[in-house]
Amino acid sequence: MGFRDWFRGGQVPAKEENTPQAMGQTFDLSNVTSSQELADFMRSGTQTASGLAVGESESLQVSTVFRCVNILCGVIGTVPIRIKDEQTLEVDFRNPISVLINRKPNDWQTAQEFRKYLQMCVLLRGNGYAYKVRSGSRVVSLIPMPPSQTEVRQENDLSLKYTYTRRDGTKVEFDQDDVFHLRGMSLDGVKGLSVIQFAREAIGFSRAASEHGSSAFKNGTNLGAVLEHPKSMGPDAQGRLRDGLDKYRGSKNAGKTLILEEDMKYKPLGMTFEDAEFVENKKFSVIEIAMFFGVPPHMIGFTETSTSWGSGIEQQSMGFVNYTLNDWFETWTGATERDLLSDSMDLVAEVDSSKLLRGDIAARSEANAKSLQWGYRNPNEVRRSEGLPPREGGDKFYEPPNTAGKQNGDKENES
């Protein structure tokens, strides 16, 4: 039996306790005093003021939540994490940790899939965990541990202990040195906070508004008008009108022509105050959810409002990198240095975000030319930033033109 089979819930090694436990997490139900509270608890998420329960899967059904999570996870999954020498800042592309975090974290996930999964766990649950598989002292694989099956606690000596519940219900304890741990914003410094835990009311309102709108389209008469009759209508006329209106219910029948009888008049109606308020509330819920995730509205397709991050789309995108993504970059690099590079104190981790900040080809060409001219990059460094292989002799730095003469003069004076 392989390690993966044991980790997921096969035969338990002799050194581990084989005490039957409930599947998944252990919950405290001592405060549940009524059948209604128990019913609410057994639902997939905590019930909100809108009357809807909001959990992870329900949240992802809201387009704003799904897009915000997809954007943040997508960026984290694509930017490379460079392992550098702290003194020289040289990138070590062949470092085992670099290969692990950027190429192959385990046997079934790509580096992008692994990082996107852990980032999604942090956003939805507040924490992302991975077990460190070692060969001797070297970490050779990272096995994701679902947050729903993992608990972390701090011991009296301030060290952390992780309890993982396997699929067969048995529990396994890991030391802090065995786990790669990503945590979001935290109240105690040990457990991260879930974004949807605090955005639950906004998400619940958005779901309720969507359900209300869908119900209105399904059952409403989409005429947008009233019918005026000069006199009272008899039972037969009312029945014919009622039967006729049934043919115009539903969004598929919107826009059809209504045939009127007995001098009835068709009076179009504009949007009511309630309709306008519903639309505005729906727009506000989109912005509010985006605020919880730190994603600018224009990146989720909402371009009606202005933003203080900049006047243009490019400036807003740069603000997104500076004020949202950099925080997550530091979360990843900090966890990498603490949990994967702790034995190599001369190495640091750094996210290469240059591709996110670079402009169009004209702006990049001008910036590259100036960096070569002023001598702070060599041709091979420029080629690497553009995704090109190095060339022979490309490691030479050019002297800045306004200092070259001075340097030559200094040399002549010295001679």
mmCIF file of C-alpha atoms in Angstrom:
data_model
loop_
_atom_site.group_PDB
_atom_site.id
_atom_site.type_symbol
_atom_site.label_atom_id
_atom_site.label_comp_id
_atom_site.label_asym_id
_atom_site.label_seq_id
_atom_site.Cartn_x
_atom_site.Cartn_y
_atom_site.Cartn_z
ATOM 1 C CA MET A 1 0.000 0.000 0.000
ATOM 2 C CA GLY A 2 1.414 3.387 -1.049
ATOM 3 C CA PHE A 3 1.637 6.540 1.040
ATOM 4 C CA ARG A 4 -1.248 8.131 -0.842
ATOM 5 C CA ASP A 5 -3.582 5.222 -0.015
ATOM 6 C CA TRP A 6 -2.667 5.396 3.671
ATOM 7 C CA PHE A 7 -3.009 9.213 3.736
ATOM 8 C CA ARG A 8 -6.495 9.083 2.242
ATOM 9 C CA GLY A 9 -7.708 6.325 4.504
ATOM 10 C CA GLY A 10 -6.360 2.819 4.107
ATOM 11 C CA GLN A 11 -4.811 0.565 6.714
ATOM 12 C CA VAL A 12 -3.647 2.491 9.769
ATOM 13 C CA PRO A 13 0.012 2.067 10.773
ATOM 14 C CA ALA A 14 0.632 0.514 14.159
ATOM 15 C CA LYS A 15 1.954 3.742 15.677
ATOM 16 C CA GLU A 16 -1.297 5.601 14.977
ATOM 17 C CA GLU A 17 -4.418 5.339 17.097
ATOM 18 C CA ASN A 18 -7.274 3.444 15.485
ATOM 19 C CA THR A 19 -10.138 5.005 17.403
ATOM 20 C CA PRO A 20 -13.345 5.286 15.334
ATOM 21 C CA GLN A 21 -14.355 8.905 14.784
ATOM 22 C CA ALA A 22 -17.160 10.641 12.966
ATOM 23 C CA MET A 23 -16.481 11.305 9.313
ATOM 24 C CA GLY A 24 -15.157 14.801 8.664
ATOM 25 C CA GLN A 25 -14.822 17.407 11.392
ATOM 26 C CA THR A 26 -16.050 17.046 14.979
ATOM 27 C CA PHE A 27 -18.675 19.675 15.785
ATOM 28 C CA ASP A 28 -19.929 20.951 19.127
ATOM 29 C CA LEU A 29 -23.745 20.667 19.223
ATOM 30 C CA SER A 30 -24.149 21.484 22.906
ATOM 31 C CA ASN A 31 -25.682 24.876 22.112
ATOM 32 C CA VAL A 32 -28.338 23.460 19.755
ATOM 33 C CA THR A 33 -31.566 23.500 21.804
ATOM 34 C CA SER A 34 -34.354 23.165 19.241
ATOM 35 C CA SER A 35 -35.219 21.079 16.202
ATOM 36 C CA GLN A 36 -35.206 24.209 14.035
ATOM 37 C CA GLU A 37 -31.659 25.121 15.125
ATOM 38 C CA LEU A 38 -30.562 21.566 14.388
ATOM 39 C CA ALA A 39 -32.166 21.739 10.944
ATOM 40 C CA ASP A 40 -30.371 25.027 10.233
ATOM 41 C CA PHE A 41 -27.064 23.549 11.404
ATOM 42 C CA MET A 42 -27.416 20.485 9.180
ATOM 43 C CA ARG A 43 -27.807 22.659 6.111
ATOM 44 C CA SER A 44 -24.741 23.319 3.990
ATOM 45 C CA GLY A 45 -24.067 26.757 5.422
ATOM 46 C CA THR A 46 -25.137 29.275 8.039
ATOM 47 C CA GLN A 47 -28.542 30.806 7.373
ATOM 48 C CA THR A 48 -28.451 34.508 6.526
ATOM 49 C CA ALA A 49 -30.955 37.303 7.090
ATOM 50 C CA SER A 50 -32.216 36.717 3.545
ATOM 51 C CA GLY A 51 -33.440 33.292 4.630
ATOM 52 C CA LEU A 52 -30.898 31.409 2.515
ATOM 53 C CA ALA A 53 -28.064 29.224 3.747
ATOM 54 C CA VAL A 54 -24.673 30.243 2.373
ATOM 55 C CA GLY A 55 -21.767 27.797 2.256
ATOM 56 C CA GLU A 56 -18.853 27.299 -0.114
ATOM 57 C CA SER A 57 -20.798 25.702 -2.971
ATOM 58 C CA GLU A 58 -23.716 28.138 -2.602
ATOM 59 C CA SER A 59 -21.322 31.093 -2.665
ATOM 60 C CA LEU A 60 -19.685 29.912 -5.879
ATOM 61 C CA GLN A 61 -23.119 29.853 -7.543
ATOM 62 C CA VAL A 62 -23.099 33.658 -7.276
ATOM 63 C CA SER A 63 -21.380 34.950 -10.405
ATOM 64 C CA THR A 64 -19.539 37.735 -8.565
ATOM 65 C CA VAL A 65 -18.068 35.331 -6.012
ATOM 66 C CA PHE A 66 -17.102 32.774 -8.655
ATOM 67 C CA ARG A 67 -15.373 35.389 -10.815
ATOM 68 C CA CYS A 68 -13.499 36.983 -7.880
ATOM 69 C CA VAL A 69 -12.274 33.590 -6.659
ATOM 70 C CA ASN A 70 -11.390 32.529 -10.207
ATOM 71 C CA ILE A 71 -9.362 35.708 -10.813
ATOM 72 C CA LEU A 72 -7.400 35.528 -7.561
ATOM 73 C CA CYS A 73 -6.726 31.793 -7.889
ATOM 74 C CA GLY A 74 -5.808 32.162 -11.553
ATOM 75 C CA VAL A 75 -3.196 34.828 -10.861
ATOM 76 C CA ILE A 76 -1.649 32.863 -7.976
ATOM 77 C CA GLY A 77 -1.544 29.761 -10.172
ATOM 78 C CA THR A 78 0.298 31.442 -13.045
ATOM 79 C CA VAL A 79 2.932 33.759 -11.538
ATOM 80 C CA PRO A 80 6.289 32.038 -10.887
ATOM 81 C CA ILE A 81 7.758 31.935 -7.382
ATOM 82 C CA ARG A 82 11.504 32.490 -7.683
ATOM 83 C CA ILE A 83 14.003 31.077 -5.192
ATOM 84 C CA LYS A 84 16.894 33.553 -4.861
ATOM 85 C CA ASP A 85 20.178 33.917 -3.029
ATOM 86 C CA GLU A 86 19.577 36.575 -0.390
ATOM 87 C CA GLN A 87 22.924 38.287 -0.985
ATOM 88 C CA THR A 88 23.409 38.133 -4.765
ATOM 89 C CA LEU A 89 19.683 37.917 -5.706
ATOM 90 C CA GLU A 90 20.614 35.267 -8.294
ATOM 91 C CA VAL A 91 17.665 33.028 -9.194
ATOM 92 C CA ASP A 92 18.222 29.314 -8.516
ATOM 93 C CA PHE A 93 16.026 27.665 -11.128
ATOM 94 C CA ARG A 94 17.275 24.160 -10.236
ATOM 95 C CA ASN A 95 16.611 24.419 -6.522
ATOM 96 C CA PRO A 96 14.461 21.406 -5.429
ATOM 97 C CA ILE A 97 11.917 23.712 -3.771
ATOM 98 C CA SER A 98 11.698 25.804 -6.947
ATOM 99 C CA VAL A 99 10.976 22.661 -8.969
ATOM 100 C CA LEU A 100 8.435 21.545 -6.358
ATOM 101 C CA ILE A 101 6.481 24.812 -6.202
ATOM 102 C CA ASN A 102 6.728 25.765 -9.898
ATOM 103 C CA ARG A 103 6.623 22.432 -11.741
ATOM 104 C CA LYS A 104 5.572 19.279 -9.914
ATOM 105 C CA PRO A 105 4.228 19.458 -6.337
ATOM 106 C CA ASN A 106 2.887 15.887 -6.436
ATOM 107 C CA ASP A 107 2.082 13.027 -8.834
ATOM 108 C CA TRP A 108 -1.384 14.151 -9.960
ATOM 109 C CA GLN A 109 -1.402 17.954 -9.887
ATOM 110 C CA THR A 110 0.426 20.553 -11.904
ATOM 111 C CA ALA A 111 1.939 23.487 -10.037
ATOM 112 C CA GLN A 112 -0.896 25.694 -11.312
ATOM 113 C CA GLU A 113 -3.594 23.287 -10.120
ATOM 114 C CA PHE A 114 -1.936 22.894 -6.720
ATOM 115 C CA ARG A 115 -1.575 26.620 -6.092
ATOM 116 C CA LYS A 116 -5.064 27.428 -7.383
ATOM 117 C CA TYR A 117 -6.543 24.797 -5.053
ATOM 118 C CA LEU A 118 -4.704 26.049 -1.960
ATOM 119 C CA GLN A 119 -5.576 29.658 -2.798
ATOM 120 C CA MET A 120 -9.248 28.737 -3.152
ATOM 121 C CA CYS A 121 -9.076 26.981 0.239
ATOM 122 C CA VAL A 122 -7.691 30.165 1.810
ATOM 123 C CA LEU A 123 -10.409 32.324 0.229
ATOM 124 C CA LEU A 124 -13.316 30.024 1.081
ATOM 125 C CA ARG A 125 -12.064 28.499 4.347
ATOM 126 C CA GLY A 126 -9.336 30.866 5.540
ATOM 127 C CA ASN A 127 -6.587 28.220 5.460
ATOM 128 C CA GLY A 128 -4.765 26.045 2.946
ATOM 129 C CA TYR A 129 -2.810 22.989 4.065
ATOM 130 C CA ALA A 130 -0.399 20.559 2.390
ATOM 131 C CA TYR A 131 1.495 17.658 3.957
ATOM 132 C CA LYS A 132 5.257 17.649 3.270
ATOM 133 C CA VAL A 133 6.468 14.241 2.068
ATOM 134 C CA ARG A 134 10.182 13.791 2.718
ATOM 135 C CA SER A 135 12.933 11.615 1.383
ATOM 136 C CA GLY A 136 15.521 11.939 4.109
ATOM 137 C CA SER A 137 15.651 15.646 4.925
ATOM 138 C CA ARG A 138 14.464 16.737 1.472
ATOM 139 C CA VAL A 139 10.822 17.637 0.764
ATOM 140 C CA VAL A 140 9.874 15.730 -2.404
ATOM 141 C CA SER A 141 6.089 16.201 -2.552
ATOM 142 C CA LEU A 142 3.239 18.337 -1.232
ATOM 143 C CA ILE A 143 -0.064 16.545 -0.565
ATOM 144 C CA PRO A 144 -3.109 18.878 -0.253
ATOM 145 C CA MET A 145 -5.120 18.486 2.949
ATOM 146 C CA PRO A 146 -8.745 19.696 2.632
ATOM 147 C CA PRO A 147 -9.517 22.327 5.310
ATOM 148 C CA SER A 148 -12.784 20.531 6.106
ATOM 149 C CA GLN A 149 -10.686 17.564 7.327
ATOM 150 C CA THR A 150 -7.905 19.540 9.033
ATOM 151 C CA GLU A 151 -7.769 21.331 12.378
ATOM 152 C CA VAL A 152 -4.899 23.393 13.764
ATOM 153 C CA ARG A 153 -4.255 24.327 17.392
ATOM 154 C CA GLN A 154 -1.442 26.025 19.304
ATOM 155 C CA GLU A 155 0.203 24.134 22.145
ATOM 156 C CA ASN A 156 1.446 25.611 25.422
ATOM 157 C CA ASP A 157 4.962 25.856 23.998
ATOM 158 C CA LEU A 158 3.483 27.934 21.107
ATOM 159 C CA SER A 159 4.150 25.205 18.534
ATOM 160 C CA LEU A 160 1.340 24.206 16.189
ATOM 161 C CA LYS A 161 -0.308 20.780 15.942
ATOM 162 C CA TYR A 162 -2.420 19.678 12.996
ATOM 163 C CA THR A 163 -5.138 17.027 13.250
ATOM 164 C CA TYR A 164 -6.122 15.460 9.941
ATOM 165 C CA THR A 165 -9.276 13.310 9.678
ATOM 166 C CA ARG A 166 -8.929 10.660 7.011
ATOM 167 C CA ARG A 167 -11.765 9.252 4.919
ATOM 168 C CA ASP A 168 -12.180 6.223 7.179
ATOM 169 C CA GLY A 169 -12.714 8.541 10.170
ATOM 170 C CA THR A 170 -9.372 7.983 11.898
ATOM 171 C CA LYS A 171 -7.368 10.987 13.019
ATOM 172 C CA VAL A 172 -3.682 11.611 12.454
ATOM 173 C CA GLU A 173 -1.619 14.314 14.178
ATOM 174 C CA PHE A 174 1.159 16.185 12.414
ATOM 175 C CA ASP A 175 3.788 18.500 13.828
ATOM 176 C CA GLN A 176 4.256 22.025 12.540
ATOM 177 C CA ASP A 177 7.332 20.942 10.578
ATOM 178 C CA ASP A 178 5.224 18.438 8.615
ATOM 179 C CA VAL A 179 2.728 20.910 7.130
ATOM 180 C CA PHE A 180 2.867 23.705 4.565
ATOM 181 C CA HIS A 181 0.294 26.181 5.877
ATOM 182 C CA LEU A 182 -1.225 29.197 4.116
ATOM 183 C CA ARG A 183 -3.456 31.381 6.260
ATOM 184 C CA GLY A 184 -5.489 34.434 5.418
ATOM 185 C CA MET A 185 -6.131 37.419 7.670
ATOM 186 C CA SER A 186 -6.297 36.098 11.222
ATOM 187 C CA LEU A 187 -7.674 37.149 14.592
ATOM 188 C CA ASP A 188 -5.408 34.863 16.642
ATOM 189 C CA GLY A 189 -2.397 34.406 14.368
ATOM 190 C CA VAL A 190 -3.075 30.669 14.071
ATOM 191 C CA LYS A 191 -6.254 30.224 12.028
ATOM 192 C CA GLY A 192 -7.081 32.311 8.971
ATOM 193 C CA LEU A 193 -10.436 33.976 8.373
ATOM 194 C CA SER A 194 -12.682 32.906 5.521
ATOM 195 C CA VAL A 195 -13.781 35.710 3.201
ATOM 196 C CA ILE A 196 -17.236 34.219 2.689
ATOM 197 C CA GLN A 197 -17.677 33.888 6.444
ATOM 198 C CA PHE A 198 -17.838 37.673 6.683
ATOM 199 C CA ALA A 199 -19.349 38.283 3.240
ATOM 200 C CA ARG A 200 -22.152 35.767 3.920
ATOM 201 C CA GLU A 201 -24.906 38.368 4.276
ATOM 202 C CA ALA A 202 -23.940 40.129 1.024
ATOM 203 C CA ILE A 203 -23.770 36.786 -0.778
ATOM 204 C CA GLY A 204 -27.098 35.701 0.710
ATOM 205 C CA PHE A 205 -28.743 38.928 -0.465
ATOM 206 C CA SER A 206 -27.335 38.441 -3.977
ATOM 207 C CA ARG A 207 -28.677 34.875 -4.110
ATOM 208 C CA ALA A 208 -32.082 35.972 -2.810
ATOM 209 C CA ALA A 209 -32.240 38.795 -5.377
ATOM 210 C CA SER A 210 -31.371 36.389 -8.187
ATOM 211 C CA GLU A 211 -34.038 33.929 -7.065
ATOM 212 C CA HIS A 212 -36.579 36.728 -6.801
ATOM 213 C CA GLY A 213 -35.757 37.956 -10.292
ATOM 214 C CA SER A 214 -35.940 34.434 -11.729
ATOM 215 C CA SER A 215 -39.303 33.878 -10.058
ATOM 216 C CA ALA A 216 -40.619 37.161 -11.458
ATOM 217 C CA PHE A 217 -39.569 36.200 -14.978
ATOM 218 C CA LYS A 218 -41.093 32.755 -14.603
ATOM 219 C CA ASN A 219 -44.451 33.767 -13.173
ATOM 220 C CA GLY A 220 -44.811 37.416 -14.168
ATOM 221 C CA THR A 221 -46.759 38.844 -17.126
ATOM 222 C CA ASN A 222 -44.135 40.678 -19.134
ATOM 223 C CA LEU A 223 -46.427 43.284 -20.722
ATOM 224 C CA GLY A 224 -45.126 46.263 -18.794
ATOM 225 C CA ALA A 225 -48.578 47.898 -19.044
ATOM 226 C CA VAL A 226 -52.141 48.009 -17.700
ATOM 227 C CA LEU A 227 -55.430 47.356 -19.555
ATOM 228 C CA GLU A 228 -58.210 49.939 -19.179
ATOM 229 C CA HIS A 229 -61.866 49.031 -19.877
ATOM 230 C CA PRO A 230 -64.523 51.771 -20.297
ATOM 231 C CA LYS A 231 -67.122 49.726 -18.415
ATOM 232 C CA SER A 232 -67.299 46.725 -16.154
ATOM 233 C CA MET A 233 -66.487 43.332 -17.686
ATOM 234 C CA GLY A 234 -68.765 40.354 -17.498
ATOM 235 C CA PRO A 235 -67.674 36.930 -16.244
ATOM 236 C CA ASP A 236 -67.279 35.552 -19.790
ATOM 237 C CA ALA A 237 -65.118 38.506 -20.885
ATOM 238 C CA GLN A 238 -62.987 38.219 -17.769
ATOM 239 C CA GLY A 239 -62.481 34.517 -18.394
ATOM 240 C CA ARG A 240 -61.426 35.099 -22.037
ATOM 241 C CA LEU A 241 -59.023 37.854 -20.961
ATOM 242 C CA ARG A 242 -57.555 35.693 -18.218
ATOM 243 C CA ASP A 243 -57.049 32.781 -20.611
ATOM 244 C CA GLY A 244 -55.510 35.109 -23.173
ATOM 245 C CA LEU A 245 -53.064 36.597 -20.692
ATOM 246 C CA ASP A 246 -51.792 33.110 -19.809
ATOM 247 C CA LYS A 247 -50.306 32.958 -23.315
ATOM 248 C CA TYR A 248 -48.098 35.961 -22.503
ATOM 249 C CA ARG A 249 -46.609 34.748 -19.238
ATOM 250 C CA GLY A 250 -42.915 33.905 -19.038
ATOM 251 C CA SER A 251 -39.817 35.423 -20.614
ATOM 252 C CA LYS A 252 -40.224 33.350 -23.816
ATOM 253 C CA ASN A 253 -43.467 35.178 -24.643
ATOM 254 C CA ALA A 254 -42.212 38.687 -23.924
ATOM 255 C CA GLY A 255 -42.860 41.145 -26.783
ATOM 256 C CA LYS A 256 -45.858 39.340 -28.323
ATOM 257 C CA THR A 257 -48.855 41.361 -29.545
ATOM 258 C CA LEU A 258 -51.926 41.355 -27.289
ATOM 259 C CA ILE A 259 -55.379 41.459 -28.992
ATOM 260 C CA LEU A 260 -57.843 43.697 -27.098
ATOM 261 C CA GLU A 261 -61.690 43.605 -27.130
ATOM 262 C CA GLU A 262 -64.600 45.863 -26.080
ATOM 263 C CA ASP A 263 -62.768 49.194 -26.484
ATOM 264 C CA MET A 264 -60.033 48.244 -24.032
ATOM 265 C CA LYS A 265 -56.945 50.457 -24.047
ATOM 266 C CA TYR A 266 -53.301 49.446 -23.599
ATOM 267 C CA LYS A 267 -51.324 51.794 -21.334
ATOM 268 C CA PRO A 268 -47.535 51.216 -21.207
ATOM 269 C CA LEU A 269 -45.858 51.517 -17.838
ATOM 270 C CA GLY A 270 -42.315 52.640 -17.068
ATOM 271 C CA MET A 271 -40.084 51.078 -14.479
ATOM 272 C CA THR A 272 -41.659 51.264 -11.041
ATOM 273 C CA PHE A 273 -39.824 52.573 -8.002
ATOM 274 C CA GLU A 274 -39.636 49.038 -6.637
ATOM 275 C CA ASP A 275 -38.106 47.788 -9.891
ATOM 276 C CA ALA A 276 -35.545 50.588 -9.928
ATOM 277 C CA GLU A 277 -34.664 49.941 -6.286
ATOM 278 C CA PHE A 278 -34.287 46.218 -7.006
ATOM 279 C CA VAL A 279 -31.879 46.927 -9.875
ATOM 280 C CA GLU A 280 -29.803 49.332 -7.764
ATOM 281 C CA ASN A 281 -29.649 46.888 -4.848
ATOM 282 C CA LYS A 282 -28.511 44.158 -7.226
ATOM 283 C CA LYS A 283 -25.725 46.426 -8.517
ATOM 284 C CA PHE A 284 -24.689 47.327 -4.972
ATOM 285 C CA SER A 285 -24.426 43.665 -3.982
ATOM 286 C CA VAL A 286 -21.992 43.105 -6.879
ATOM 287 C CA ILE A 287 -19.752 45.955 -5.691
ATOM 288 C CA GLU A 288 -20.008 44.893 -2.044
ATOM 289 C CA ILE A 289 -18.922 41.307 -2.758
ATOM 290 C CA ALA A 290 -16.063 42.554 -4.953
ATOM 291 C CA MET A 291 -14.944 44.779 -2.042
ATOM 292 C CA PHE A 292 -14.710 41.762 0.268
ATOM 293 C CA PHE A 293 -12.347 40.048 -2.178
ATOM 294 C CA GLY A 294 -10.429 43.205 -3.110
ATOM 295 C CA VAL A 295 -11.175 42.827 -6.827
ATOM 296 C CA PRO A 296 -11.923 46.020 -8.815
ATOM 297 C CA PRO A 297 -15.428 45.924 -10.341
ATOM 298 C CA HIS A 298 -14.186 46.368 -13.910
ATOM 299 C CA MET A 299 -12.384 43.010 -13.697
ATOM 300 C CA ILE A 300 -15.652 41.195 -13.103
ATOM 301 C CA GLY A 301 -17.423 42.992 -15.954
ATOM 302 C CA PHE A 302 -18.961 45.827 -13.909
ATOM 303 C CA THR A 303 -17.842 49.119 -15.461
ATOM 304 C CA GLU A 304 -20.619 51.516 -14.432
ATOM 305 C CA THR A 305 -18.920 52.966 -11.384
ATOM 306 C CA SER A 306 -15.734 54.959 -10.995
ATOM 307 C CA THR A 307 -12.876 53.899 -8.779
ATOM 308 C CA SER A 308 -10.216 55.650 -6.730
ATOM 309 C CA TRP A 309 -7.552 53.233 -7.996
ATOM 310 C CA GLY A 310 -6.982 55.258 -11.182
ATOM 311 C CA SER A 311 -8.780 56.806 -14.124
ATOM 312 C CA GLY A 312 -7.831 54.241 -16.772
ATOM 313 C CA ILE A 313 -8.203 50.471 -16.966
ATOM 314 C CA GLU A 314 -4.408 50.068 -16.936
ATOM 315 C CA GLN A 315 -4.081 52.157 -13.770
ATOM 316 C CA GLN A 316 -6.894 50.224 -12.106
ATOM 317 C CA SER A 317 -5.219 46.936 -13.004
ATOM 318 C CA MET A 318 -1.932 48.159 -11.525
ATOM 319 C CA GLY A 319 -3.811 49.176 -8.386
ATOM 320 C CA PHE A 320 -5.205 45.651 -8.185
ATOM 321 C CA VAL A 321 -1.656 44.262 -8.251
ATOM 322 C CA ASN A 322 -0.331 46.752 -5.711
ATOM 323 C CA TYR A 323 -3.178 46.716 -3.202
ATOM 324 C CA THR A 324 -4.611 43.187 -3.462
ATOM 325 C CA LEU A 325 -2.279 40.752 -5.200
ATOM 326 C CA ASN A 326 0.901 41.861 -3.420
ATOM 327 C CA ASP A 327 -0.692 40.861 -0.120
ATOM 328 C CA TRP A 328 -1.377 37.358 -1.446
ATOM 329 C CA PHE A 329 2.113 37.199 -2.994
ATOM 330 C CA GLU A 330 3.613 37.890 0.427
ATOM 331 C CA THR A 331 1.380 35.211 1.945
ATOM 332 C CA TRP A 332 2.804 32.635 -0.470
ATOM 333 C CA THR A 333 6.435 33.712 -0.281
ATOM 334 C CA GLY A 334 6.310 33.978 3.510
ATOM 335 C CA ALA A 335 4.841 30.479 3.860
ATOM 336 C CA THR A 336 7.404 29.148 1.376
ATOM 337 C CA GLU A 337 10.323 30.607 3.339
ATOM 338 C CA ARG A 338 8.941 29.481 6.696
ATOM 339 C CA ASP A 339 7.819 25.952 5.781
ATOM 340 C CA LEU A 340 10.004 24.964 2.804
ATOM 341 C CA LEU A 341 13.210 27.030 3.062
ATOM 342 C CA SER A 342 13.724 27.095 6.833
ATOM 343 C CA ASP A 343 16.906 24.980 6.489
ATOM 344 C CA SER A 344 18.377 27.361 3.897
ATOM 345 C CA MET A 345 18.537 30.736 5.608
ATOM 346 C CA ASP A 346 20.516 32.251 2.733
ATOM 347 C CA LEU A 347 17.614 31.699 0.297
ATOM 348 C CA VAL A 348 14.498 33.829 -0.104
ATOM 349 C CA ALA A 349 11.294 33.419 -2.128
ATOM 350 C CA GLU A 350 9.933 36.134 -4.389
ATOM 351 C CA VAL A 351 6.966 36.259 -6.770
ATOM 352 C CA ASP A 352 7.873 37.441 -10.259
ATOM 353 C CA SER A 353 4.992 39.800 -11.052
ATOM 354 C CA SER A 354 6.714 41.603 -13.928
ATOM 355 C CA LYS A 355 4.340 40.165 -16.520
ATOM 356 C CA LEU A 356 1.361 41.568 -14.635
ATOM 357 C CA LEU A 357 2.787 45.098 -14.610
ATOM 358 C CA ARG A 358 4.353 45.338 -18.038
ATOM 359 C CA GLY A 359 2.591 47.486 -20.633
ATOM 360 C CA ASP A 360 2.096 47.001 -24.353
ATOM 361 C CA ILE A 361 4.956 46.086 -26.686
ATOM 362 C CA ALA A 362 5.843 49.730 -27.424
ATOM 363 C CA ALA A 363 6.109 50.614 -23.727
ATOM 364 C CA ARG A 364 8.087 47.440 -22.998
ATOM 365 C CA SER A 365 10.512 48.117 -25.847
ATOM 366 C CA GLU A 366 11.177 51.637 -24.574
ATOM 367 C CA ALA A 367 11.656 50.415 -20.989
ATOM 368 C CA ASN A 368 13.989 47.615 -22.112
ATOM 369 C CA ALA A 369 16.086 50.026 -24.202
ATOM 370 C CA LYS A 370 16.498 52.404 -21.252
ATOM 371 C CA SER A 371 17.396 49.568 -18.876
ATOM 372 C CA LEU A 372 20.162 48.489 -21.290
ATOM 373 C CA GLN A 373 21.310 52.043 -21.884
ATOM 374 C CA TRP A 374 21.640 52.879 -18.209
ATOM 375 C CA GLY A 375 23.253 49.589 -17.317
ATOM 376 C CA TYR A 376 20.906 48.121 -14.721
ATOM 377 C CA ARG A 377 19.998 45.132 -16.917
ATOM 378 C CA ASN A 378 22.011 43.132 -19.414
ATOM 379 C CA PRO A 379 20.687 41.779 -22.743
ATOM 380 C CA ASN A 380 20.092 38.276 -21.384
ATOM 381 C CA GLU A 381 18.034 39.612 -18.473
ATOM 382 C CA VAL A 382 15.919 41.583 -20.924
ATOM 383 C CA ARG A 383 15.517 38.525 -23.151
ATOM 384 C CA ARG A 384 14.474 36.398 -20.170
ATOM 385 C CA SER A 385 11.796 38.936 -19.203
ATOM 386 C CA GLU A 386 10.416 38.644 -22.753
ATOM 387 C CA GLY A 387 10.429 34.848 -22.645
ATOM 388 C CA LEU A 388 13.457 34.489 -24.942
ATOM 389 C CA PRO A 389 16.519 32.255 -24.421
ATOM 390 C CA PRO A 390 19.915 33.826 -23.581
ATOM 391 C CA ARG A 391 22.465 34.559 -26.309
ATOM 392 C CA GLU A 392 26.221 34.278 -26.266
ATOM 393 C CA GLY A 393 27.866 37.366 -24.817
ATOM 394 C CA GLY A 394 24.555 38.669 -23.528
ATOM 395 C CA ASP A 395 25.655 38.828 -19.888
ATOM 396 C CA LYS A 396 27.686 42.008 -20.424
ATOM 397 C CA PHE A 397 26.391 45.244 -18.901
ATOM 398 C CA TYR A 398 26.692 48.466 -20.899
ATOM 399 C CA GLU A 399 28.175 51.518 -19.219
ATOM 400 C CA PRO A 400 25.783 54.503 -18.884
ATOM 401 C CA PRO A 401 26.744 57.082 -21.541
ATOM 402 C CA ASN A 402 26.991 60.090 -19.194
ATOM 403 C CA THR A 403 29.414 58.317 -16.854
ATOM 404 C CA ALA A 404 31.612 56.466 -19.334
ATOM 405 C CA GLY A 405 33.781 59.555 -20.060
ATOM 406 C CA LYS A 406 34.189 60.333 -16.381
ATOM 407 C CA GLN A 407 35.286 56.806 -15.656
ATOM 408 C CA ASN A 408 37.842 56.950 -18.495
ATOM 409 C CA GLY A 409 39.122 60.312 -17.250
ATOM 410 C CA ASP A 410 39.477 58.969 -13.765
ATOM 411 C CA LYS A 411 41.525 56.085 -15.076
ATOM 412 C CA GLU A 412 43.816 58.445 -17.054
ATOM 413 C CA ASN A 413 44.353 60.617 -13.998
ATOM 414 C CA GLU A 414 45.183 57.575 -11.928
ATOM 415 C CA SER A 415 47.800 56.487 -14.493
#
